[in-house]
Coordinates of C-alpha atoms in Angstrom, one line a residue:
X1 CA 34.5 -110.4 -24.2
X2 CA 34.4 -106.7 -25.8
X3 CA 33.1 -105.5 -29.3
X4 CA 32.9 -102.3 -31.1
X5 CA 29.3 -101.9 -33.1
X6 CA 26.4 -100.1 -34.3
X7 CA 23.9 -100.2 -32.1
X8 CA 21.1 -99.7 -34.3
X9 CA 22.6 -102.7 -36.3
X10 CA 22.1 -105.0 -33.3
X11 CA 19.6 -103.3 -31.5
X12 CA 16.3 -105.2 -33.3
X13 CA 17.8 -108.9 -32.6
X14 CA 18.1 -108.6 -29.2
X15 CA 14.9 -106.8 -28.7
X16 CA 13.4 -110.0 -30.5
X17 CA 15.1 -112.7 -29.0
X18 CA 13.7 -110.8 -25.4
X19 CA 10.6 -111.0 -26.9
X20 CA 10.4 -114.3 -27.9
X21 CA 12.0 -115.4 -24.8
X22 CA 9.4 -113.7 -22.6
X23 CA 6.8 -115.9 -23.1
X24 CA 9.0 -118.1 -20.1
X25 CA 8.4 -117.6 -16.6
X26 CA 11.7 -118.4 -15.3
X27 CA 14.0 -115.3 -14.6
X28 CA 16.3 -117.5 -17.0
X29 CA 13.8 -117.5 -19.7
X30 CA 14.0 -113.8 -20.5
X31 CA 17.9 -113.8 -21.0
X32 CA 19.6 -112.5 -24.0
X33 CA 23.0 -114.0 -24.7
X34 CA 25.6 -112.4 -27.1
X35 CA 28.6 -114.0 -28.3
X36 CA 31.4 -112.6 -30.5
X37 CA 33.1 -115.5 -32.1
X38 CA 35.5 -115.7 -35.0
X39 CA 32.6 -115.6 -37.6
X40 CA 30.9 -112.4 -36.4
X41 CA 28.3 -112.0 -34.0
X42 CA 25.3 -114.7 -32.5
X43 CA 22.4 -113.2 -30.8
X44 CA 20.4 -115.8 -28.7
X45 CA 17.6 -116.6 -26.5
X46 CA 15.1 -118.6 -25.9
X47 CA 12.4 -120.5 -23.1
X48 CA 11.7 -124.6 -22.9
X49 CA 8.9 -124.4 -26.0
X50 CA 11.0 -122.0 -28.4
X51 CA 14.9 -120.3 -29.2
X52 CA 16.0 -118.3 -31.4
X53 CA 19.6 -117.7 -32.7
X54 CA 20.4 -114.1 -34.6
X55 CA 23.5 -114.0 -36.5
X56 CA 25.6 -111.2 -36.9
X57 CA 28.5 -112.2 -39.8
X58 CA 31.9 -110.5 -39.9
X59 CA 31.3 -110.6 -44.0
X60 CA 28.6 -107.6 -43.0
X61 CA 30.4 -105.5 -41.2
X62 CA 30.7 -102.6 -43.4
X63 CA 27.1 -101.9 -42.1
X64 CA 27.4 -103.1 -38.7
X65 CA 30.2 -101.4 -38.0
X66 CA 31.6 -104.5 -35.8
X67 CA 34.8 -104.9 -34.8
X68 CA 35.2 -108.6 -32.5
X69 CA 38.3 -107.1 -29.6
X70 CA 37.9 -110.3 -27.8
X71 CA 36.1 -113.5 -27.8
X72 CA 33.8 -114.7 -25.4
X73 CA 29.9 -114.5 -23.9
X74 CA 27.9 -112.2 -21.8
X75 CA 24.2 -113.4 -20.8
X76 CA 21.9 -110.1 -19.9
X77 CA 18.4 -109.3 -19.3
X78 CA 17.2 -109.1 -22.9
X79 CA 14.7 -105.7 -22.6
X80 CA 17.3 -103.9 -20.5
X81 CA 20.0 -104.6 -23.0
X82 CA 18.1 -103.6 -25.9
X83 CA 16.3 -100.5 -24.1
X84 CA 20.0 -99.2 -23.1
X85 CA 21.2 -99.8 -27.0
X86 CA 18.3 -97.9 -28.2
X87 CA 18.6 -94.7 -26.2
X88 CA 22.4 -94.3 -27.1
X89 CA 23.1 -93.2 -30.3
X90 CA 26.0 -94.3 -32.5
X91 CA 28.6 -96.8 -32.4
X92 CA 29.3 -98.5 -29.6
X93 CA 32.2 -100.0 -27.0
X94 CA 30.4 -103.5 -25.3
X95 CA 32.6 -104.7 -23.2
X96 CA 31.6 -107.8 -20.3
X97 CA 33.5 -107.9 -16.5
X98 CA 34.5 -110.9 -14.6
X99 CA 32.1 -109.5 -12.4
X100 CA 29.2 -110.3 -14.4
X101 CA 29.0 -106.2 -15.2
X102 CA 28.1 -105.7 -19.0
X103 CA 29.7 -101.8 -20.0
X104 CA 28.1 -99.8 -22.5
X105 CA 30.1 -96.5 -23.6
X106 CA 29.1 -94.4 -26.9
X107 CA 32.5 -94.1 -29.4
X108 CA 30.3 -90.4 -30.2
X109 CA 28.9 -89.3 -26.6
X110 CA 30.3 -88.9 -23.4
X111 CA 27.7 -91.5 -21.9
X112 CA 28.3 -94.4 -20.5
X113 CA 26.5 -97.2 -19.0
X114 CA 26.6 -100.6 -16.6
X115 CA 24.2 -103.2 -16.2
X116 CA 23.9 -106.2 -14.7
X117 CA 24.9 -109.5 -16.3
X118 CA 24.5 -113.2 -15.3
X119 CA 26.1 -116.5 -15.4
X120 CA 26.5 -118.1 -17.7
X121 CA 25.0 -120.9 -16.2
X122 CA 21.8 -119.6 -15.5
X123 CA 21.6 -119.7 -19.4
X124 CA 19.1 -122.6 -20.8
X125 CA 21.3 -125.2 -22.1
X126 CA 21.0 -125.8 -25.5
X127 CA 21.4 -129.8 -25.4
X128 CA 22.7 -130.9 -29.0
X129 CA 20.0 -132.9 -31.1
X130 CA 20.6 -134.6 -34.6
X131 CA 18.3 -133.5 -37.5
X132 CA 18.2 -136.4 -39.4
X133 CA 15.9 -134.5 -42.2
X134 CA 16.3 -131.4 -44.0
X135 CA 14.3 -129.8 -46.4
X136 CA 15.3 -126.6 -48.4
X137 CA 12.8 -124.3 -49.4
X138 CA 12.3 -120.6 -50.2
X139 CA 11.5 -118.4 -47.7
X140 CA 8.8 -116.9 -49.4
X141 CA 6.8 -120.0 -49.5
X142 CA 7.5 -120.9 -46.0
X143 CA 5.9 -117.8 -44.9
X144 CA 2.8 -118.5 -47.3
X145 CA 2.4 -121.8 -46.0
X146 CA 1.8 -120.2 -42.4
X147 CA -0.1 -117.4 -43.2
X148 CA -2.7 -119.5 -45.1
X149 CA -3.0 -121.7 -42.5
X150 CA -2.3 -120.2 -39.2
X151 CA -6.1 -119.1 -38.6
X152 CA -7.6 -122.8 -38.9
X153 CA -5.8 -124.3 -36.1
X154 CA -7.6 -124.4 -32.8
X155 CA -7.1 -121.7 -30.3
X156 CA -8.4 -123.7 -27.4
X157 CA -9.2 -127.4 -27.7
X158 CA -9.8 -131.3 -25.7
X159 CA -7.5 -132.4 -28.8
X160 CA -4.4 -130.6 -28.5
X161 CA -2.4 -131.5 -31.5
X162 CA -5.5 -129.4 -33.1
X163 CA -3.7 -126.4 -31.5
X164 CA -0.9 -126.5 -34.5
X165 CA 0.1 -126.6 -37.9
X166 CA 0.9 -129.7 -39.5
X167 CA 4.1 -129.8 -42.0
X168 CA 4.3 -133.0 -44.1
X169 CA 6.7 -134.0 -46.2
X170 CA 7.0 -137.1 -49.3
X171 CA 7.8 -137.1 -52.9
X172 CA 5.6 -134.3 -54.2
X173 CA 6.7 -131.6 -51.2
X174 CA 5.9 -130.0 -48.4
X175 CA 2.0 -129.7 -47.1
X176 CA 0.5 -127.3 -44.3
X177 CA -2.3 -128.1 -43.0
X178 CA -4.4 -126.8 -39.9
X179 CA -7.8 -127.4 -38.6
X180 CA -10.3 -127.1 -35.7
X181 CA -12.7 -129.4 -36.7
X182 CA -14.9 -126.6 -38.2
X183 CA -12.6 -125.6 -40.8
X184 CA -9.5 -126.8 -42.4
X185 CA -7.0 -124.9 -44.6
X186 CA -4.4 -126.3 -46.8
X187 CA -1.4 -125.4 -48.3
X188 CA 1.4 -126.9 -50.9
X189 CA 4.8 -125.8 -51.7
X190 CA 6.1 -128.2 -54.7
X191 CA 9.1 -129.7 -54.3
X192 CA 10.3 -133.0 -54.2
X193 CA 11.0 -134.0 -50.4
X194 CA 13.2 -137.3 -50.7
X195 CA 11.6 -138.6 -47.2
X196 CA 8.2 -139.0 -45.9
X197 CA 7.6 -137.6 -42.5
X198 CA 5.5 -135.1 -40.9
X199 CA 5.4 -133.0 -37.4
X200 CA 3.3 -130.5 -35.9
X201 CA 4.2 -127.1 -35.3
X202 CA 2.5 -125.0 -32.3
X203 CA 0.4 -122.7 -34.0
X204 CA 1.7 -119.8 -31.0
X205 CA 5.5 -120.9 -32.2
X206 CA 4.1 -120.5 -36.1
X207 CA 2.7 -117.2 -35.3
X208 CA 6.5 -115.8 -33.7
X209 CA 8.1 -117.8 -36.7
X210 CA 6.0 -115.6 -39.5
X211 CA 7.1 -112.7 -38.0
X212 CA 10.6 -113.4 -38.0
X213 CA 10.5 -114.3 -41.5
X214 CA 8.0 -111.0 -42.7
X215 CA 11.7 -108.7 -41.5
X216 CA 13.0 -110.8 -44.4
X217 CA 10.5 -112.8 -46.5
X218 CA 13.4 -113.3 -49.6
X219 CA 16.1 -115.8 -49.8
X220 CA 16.6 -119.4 -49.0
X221 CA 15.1 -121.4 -46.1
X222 CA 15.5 -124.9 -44.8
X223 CA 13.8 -127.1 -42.0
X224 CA 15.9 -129.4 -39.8
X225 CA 13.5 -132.1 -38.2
X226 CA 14.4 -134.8 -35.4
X227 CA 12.1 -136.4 -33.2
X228 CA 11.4 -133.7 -31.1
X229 CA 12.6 -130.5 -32.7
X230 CA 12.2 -128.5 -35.5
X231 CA 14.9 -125.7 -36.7
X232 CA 13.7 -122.9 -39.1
X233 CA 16.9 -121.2 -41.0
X234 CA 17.5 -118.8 -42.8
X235 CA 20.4 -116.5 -43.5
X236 CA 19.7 -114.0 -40.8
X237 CA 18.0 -116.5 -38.1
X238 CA 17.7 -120.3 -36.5
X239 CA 14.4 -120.5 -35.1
X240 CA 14.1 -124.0 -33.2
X241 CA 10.4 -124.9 -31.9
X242 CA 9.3 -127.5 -30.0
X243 CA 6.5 -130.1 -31.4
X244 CA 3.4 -131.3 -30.3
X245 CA 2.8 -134.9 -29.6
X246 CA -0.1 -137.0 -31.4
X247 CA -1.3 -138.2 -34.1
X248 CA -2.5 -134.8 -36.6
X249 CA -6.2 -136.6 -38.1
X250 CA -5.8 -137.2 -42.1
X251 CA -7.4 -134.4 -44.6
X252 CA -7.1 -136.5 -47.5
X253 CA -10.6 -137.4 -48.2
X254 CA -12.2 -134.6 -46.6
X255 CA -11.8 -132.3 -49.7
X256 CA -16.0 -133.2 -51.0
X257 CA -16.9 -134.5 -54.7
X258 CA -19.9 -133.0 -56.6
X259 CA -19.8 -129.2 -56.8
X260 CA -23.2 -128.0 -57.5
X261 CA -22.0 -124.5 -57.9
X262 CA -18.8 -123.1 -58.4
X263 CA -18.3 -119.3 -57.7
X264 CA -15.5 -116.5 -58.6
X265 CA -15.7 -113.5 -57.8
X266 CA -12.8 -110.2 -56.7
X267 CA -11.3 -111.5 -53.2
X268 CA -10.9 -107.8 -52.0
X269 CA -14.7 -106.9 -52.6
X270 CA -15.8 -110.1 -51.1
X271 CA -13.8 -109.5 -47.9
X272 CA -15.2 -105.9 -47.6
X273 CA -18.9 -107.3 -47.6
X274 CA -18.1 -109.9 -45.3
X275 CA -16.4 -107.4 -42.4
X276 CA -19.6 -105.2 -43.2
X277 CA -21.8 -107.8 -42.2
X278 CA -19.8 -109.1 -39.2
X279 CA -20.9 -105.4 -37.7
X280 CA -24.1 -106.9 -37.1
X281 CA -22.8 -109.6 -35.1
X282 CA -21.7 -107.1 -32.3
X283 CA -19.9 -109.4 -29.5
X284 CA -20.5 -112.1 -30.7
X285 CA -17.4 -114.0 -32.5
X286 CA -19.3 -116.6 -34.8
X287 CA -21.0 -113.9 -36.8
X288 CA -22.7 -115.7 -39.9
X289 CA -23.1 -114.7 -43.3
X290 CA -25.4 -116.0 -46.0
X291 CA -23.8 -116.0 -49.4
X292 CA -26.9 -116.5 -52.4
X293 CA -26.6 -116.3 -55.8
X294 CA -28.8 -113.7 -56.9
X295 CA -28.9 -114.6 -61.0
X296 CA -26.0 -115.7 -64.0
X297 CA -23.8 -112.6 -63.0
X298 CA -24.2 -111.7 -58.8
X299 CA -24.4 -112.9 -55.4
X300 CA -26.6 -111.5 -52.2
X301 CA -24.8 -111.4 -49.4
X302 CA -26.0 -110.8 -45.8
X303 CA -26.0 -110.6 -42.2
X304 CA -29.5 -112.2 -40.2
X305 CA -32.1 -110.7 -38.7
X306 CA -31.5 -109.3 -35.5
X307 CA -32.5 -106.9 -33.0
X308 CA -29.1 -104.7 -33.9
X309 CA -30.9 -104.9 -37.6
X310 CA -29.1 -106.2 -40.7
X311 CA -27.5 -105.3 -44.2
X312 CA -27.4 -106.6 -47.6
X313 CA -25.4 -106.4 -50.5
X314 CA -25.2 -107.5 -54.3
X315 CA -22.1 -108.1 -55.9
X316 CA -20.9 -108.9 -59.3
X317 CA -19.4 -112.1 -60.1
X318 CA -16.8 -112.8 -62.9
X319 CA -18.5 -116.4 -63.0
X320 CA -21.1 -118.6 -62.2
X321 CA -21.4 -122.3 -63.0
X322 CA -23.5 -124.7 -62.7
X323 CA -27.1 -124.2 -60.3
X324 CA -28.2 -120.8 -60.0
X325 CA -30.0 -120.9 -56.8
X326 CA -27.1 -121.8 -54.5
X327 CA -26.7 -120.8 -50.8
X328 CA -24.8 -121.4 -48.0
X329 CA -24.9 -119.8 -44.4
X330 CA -21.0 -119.9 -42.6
X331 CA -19.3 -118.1 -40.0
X332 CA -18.0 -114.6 -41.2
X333 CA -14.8 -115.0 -39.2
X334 CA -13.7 -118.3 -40.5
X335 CA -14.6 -116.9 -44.0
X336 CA -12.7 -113.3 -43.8
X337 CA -9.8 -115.3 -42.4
X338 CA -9.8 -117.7 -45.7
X339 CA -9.7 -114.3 -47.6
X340 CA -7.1 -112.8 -45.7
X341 CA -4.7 -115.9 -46.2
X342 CA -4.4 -115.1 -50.1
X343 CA -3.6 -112.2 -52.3
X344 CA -5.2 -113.6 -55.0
X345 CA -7.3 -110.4 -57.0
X346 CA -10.1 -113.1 -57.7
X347 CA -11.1 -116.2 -55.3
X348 CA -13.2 -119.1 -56.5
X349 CA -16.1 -120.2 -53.9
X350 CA -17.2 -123.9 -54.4
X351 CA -20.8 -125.2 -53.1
X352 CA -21.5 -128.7 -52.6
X353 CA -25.8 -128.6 -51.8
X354 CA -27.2 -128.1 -48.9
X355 CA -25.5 -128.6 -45.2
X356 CA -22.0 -129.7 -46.9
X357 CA -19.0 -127.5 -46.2
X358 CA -17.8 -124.8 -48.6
X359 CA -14.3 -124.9 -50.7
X360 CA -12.1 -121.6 -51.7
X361 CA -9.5 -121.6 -53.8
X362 CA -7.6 -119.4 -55.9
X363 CA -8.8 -119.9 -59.8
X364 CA -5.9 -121.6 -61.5
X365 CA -4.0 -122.6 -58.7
X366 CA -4.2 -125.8 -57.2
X367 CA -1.6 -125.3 -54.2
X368 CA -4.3 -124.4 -51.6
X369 CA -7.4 -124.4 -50.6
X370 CA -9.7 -123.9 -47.2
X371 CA -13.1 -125.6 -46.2
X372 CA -16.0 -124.0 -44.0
X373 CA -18.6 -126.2 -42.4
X374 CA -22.0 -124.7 -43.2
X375 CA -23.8 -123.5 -39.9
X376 CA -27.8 -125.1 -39.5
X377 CA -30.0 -121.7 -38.8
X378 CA -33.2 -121.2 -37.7
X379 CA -36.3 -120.2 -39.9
X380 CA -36.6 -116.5 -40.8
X381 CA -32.9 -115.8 -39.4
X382 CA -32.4 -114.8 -42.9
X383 CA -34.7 -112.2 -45.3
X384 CA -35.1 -113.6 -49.1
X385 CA -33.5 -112.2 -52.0
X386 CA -34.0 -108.2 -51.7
X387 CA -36.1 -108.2 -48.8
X388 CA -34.3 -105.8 -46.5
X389 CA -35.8 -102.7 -48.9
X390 CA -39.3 -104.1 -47.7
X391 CA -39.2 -104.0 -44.3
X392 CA -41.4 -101.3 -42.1

């Protein structure tokens, strides 16, 4: 096979797909395979959990510069490949031996290059599956639905199917949901599915997914689900992820009735205070936070007593209703991830009474939302209202 290109057009799918495939530890695993075909260019790789597929379209190559001499395939180490592309400037002659030599030599320069290639066969077979669902979306809210849920799932747990996100689908559209049993974030994208079904995504697989889509966050998506599999498209990428196997546990009566106190106040502040009080925590990863409503128009929020010392801080709220004396102790981390998820300028905090978990939401949206178990603390871990200026 030979092609003429840009190499800087090229250049960031393959060093991708060798990223995502490197997380195999076959020598197989972290190939990159390139062929040039009558409808452009396909950039591939991929390892037994995850592949990915980079297309290249002849309809594009005003900017790409890519001119197809000869069909065919070449199959190279991935970071090799890409490291050679990067350090030659220009356009590019790519042309693959029979003797499993790939030659690189700059249209511009007088350099030229050789590296090895493989076989073909040392390629992972892509076995064909059927995806007997689909379900179009915006790419845009496919990204939201994995950033504002990504944190919850477990990082380590006896429960494995804990360690994902779970994407269900029925008549009202698609839901995200993740959880480690000490939190639990969800997340709607409207839509009318057409099916019922539901899989779980490993939350490591989510995390490569969301970056693919951040290089282009615009545009149309769709999900292809069998059995097994789940494909990710877009225009520019097929991302296909294994699932995890298990029964995800139901989160629809966990969301709790009778909100004693419901809080709104700026997101951005809120998040500020709580990373200043997580300094306190020093190596420690569950640092806690009491949030305590001072009066009708601010909160006190605070780090405990320790030998490290503490802080406090009052902020305004935009609105208070209901009791006045509300307070809840969480972990910082779980709640500077809930504030991270969003962009929303204001978040609403809801407060169920004493040892019940904690609801955020966005005020005036009702397409997601994240719950924080309340964490039991000793006496005196936390000063009273204004104390901190008191103490010797």
């Amino acid at each position: 096979m030979e092609f003429k290109v840009n190499g800087e057009s090229i250049f960031e799918s393959i060093s991708e797909a060798a990223r995502i495939a490197g997380g195999s530890h076959s020598a197989a695993g972290k190939l990159v395979m390139i062929e040039a075909h009558s409808g452009g260019l396909s950039v591939s790789s991929g390892n037994g959990d995850r592949s990915v597929i980079f297309e290249h379209p002849l309809i594009n190559c005003r900017y790409s510069g890519l001119d197809i001499l000869e069909y065919g395939k070449l199959a190279a180490d991935g970071r090799m490949l890409s490291e050679v592309i990067r350090k030659i400037p220009g356009r590019l002659s790519i042309k693959a031996s029979t003797s499993h030599k790939i030659l690189i030599n700059s249209m511009d320069k007088q350099i030229s290059a050789a590296i090895a290639g493989f076989p073909l066969d040392q390629f992972p077979d892509r076995a064909h599956v059927e995806f007997p669902y689909i379900y179009p979306l915006e790419a845009s809210d496919l990204a939201a639905g994995l950033r504002n849920t990504a944190a919850s799932a477990a990082k380590t747990s006896s429960r494995p199917i804990l360690e994902g996100i779970n994407l269900a689908f029925d008549e009202n559209g698609l839901t995200f949901t993740a959880t480690d049993s000490s939190r639990l974030a969800m997340w709607k994208a409207d839509g009318s599915a057409g099916f019922s079904q539901s899989f779980t995504l490993p939350a490591r697989n989510a995390a490569e997914l969301l970056k693919l889509i951040g290089k282009s966050p615009s545009g149309e998506a769709a999900i292809y689900i069998s059995d097994s599999q789940a494909v990710f498209a877009t225009s520019t990428f097929r991302f296909c992820s294994s699932l995890l196997t298990g029964r995800f546990p139901s989160s629809e009566k966990l969301k709790p009735e009778g909100c004693k106190t419901e809080l709104v106040i700026n997101r951005k502040h809120l998040l500020q205070g709580v990373k200043r009080t997580m300094i306190f925590a020093g190596e420690k990863r569950s640092s806690l936070v009491s949030i305590q409503a001072k009066d009708e128009n601010s909160i006190i929020i605070s780090s405990p007593v320790s030998e490290m010392g503490m802080i406090e801080e009052v902020q305004e709220l935009q609105s208070i209703r209901g009791e006045t004396e509300a307070s809840a102790v969480i972990n910082g981390s779980y709640l500077a991830d809930a504030l991270i998820g969003t962009e929303s300028e204001y978040i609403k905090i809801r407060l169920y009474g004493t040892m019940k978990p904690i609801l955020i939401s966005s005020p005036g949206e009702a397409n997601y939302f994240h719950l924080i178990s309340p964490v039991r603390t000793a006496s005196g871990m936390f000063l009273g209202k204004g104390q901190v200026q008191n103490q010797d």
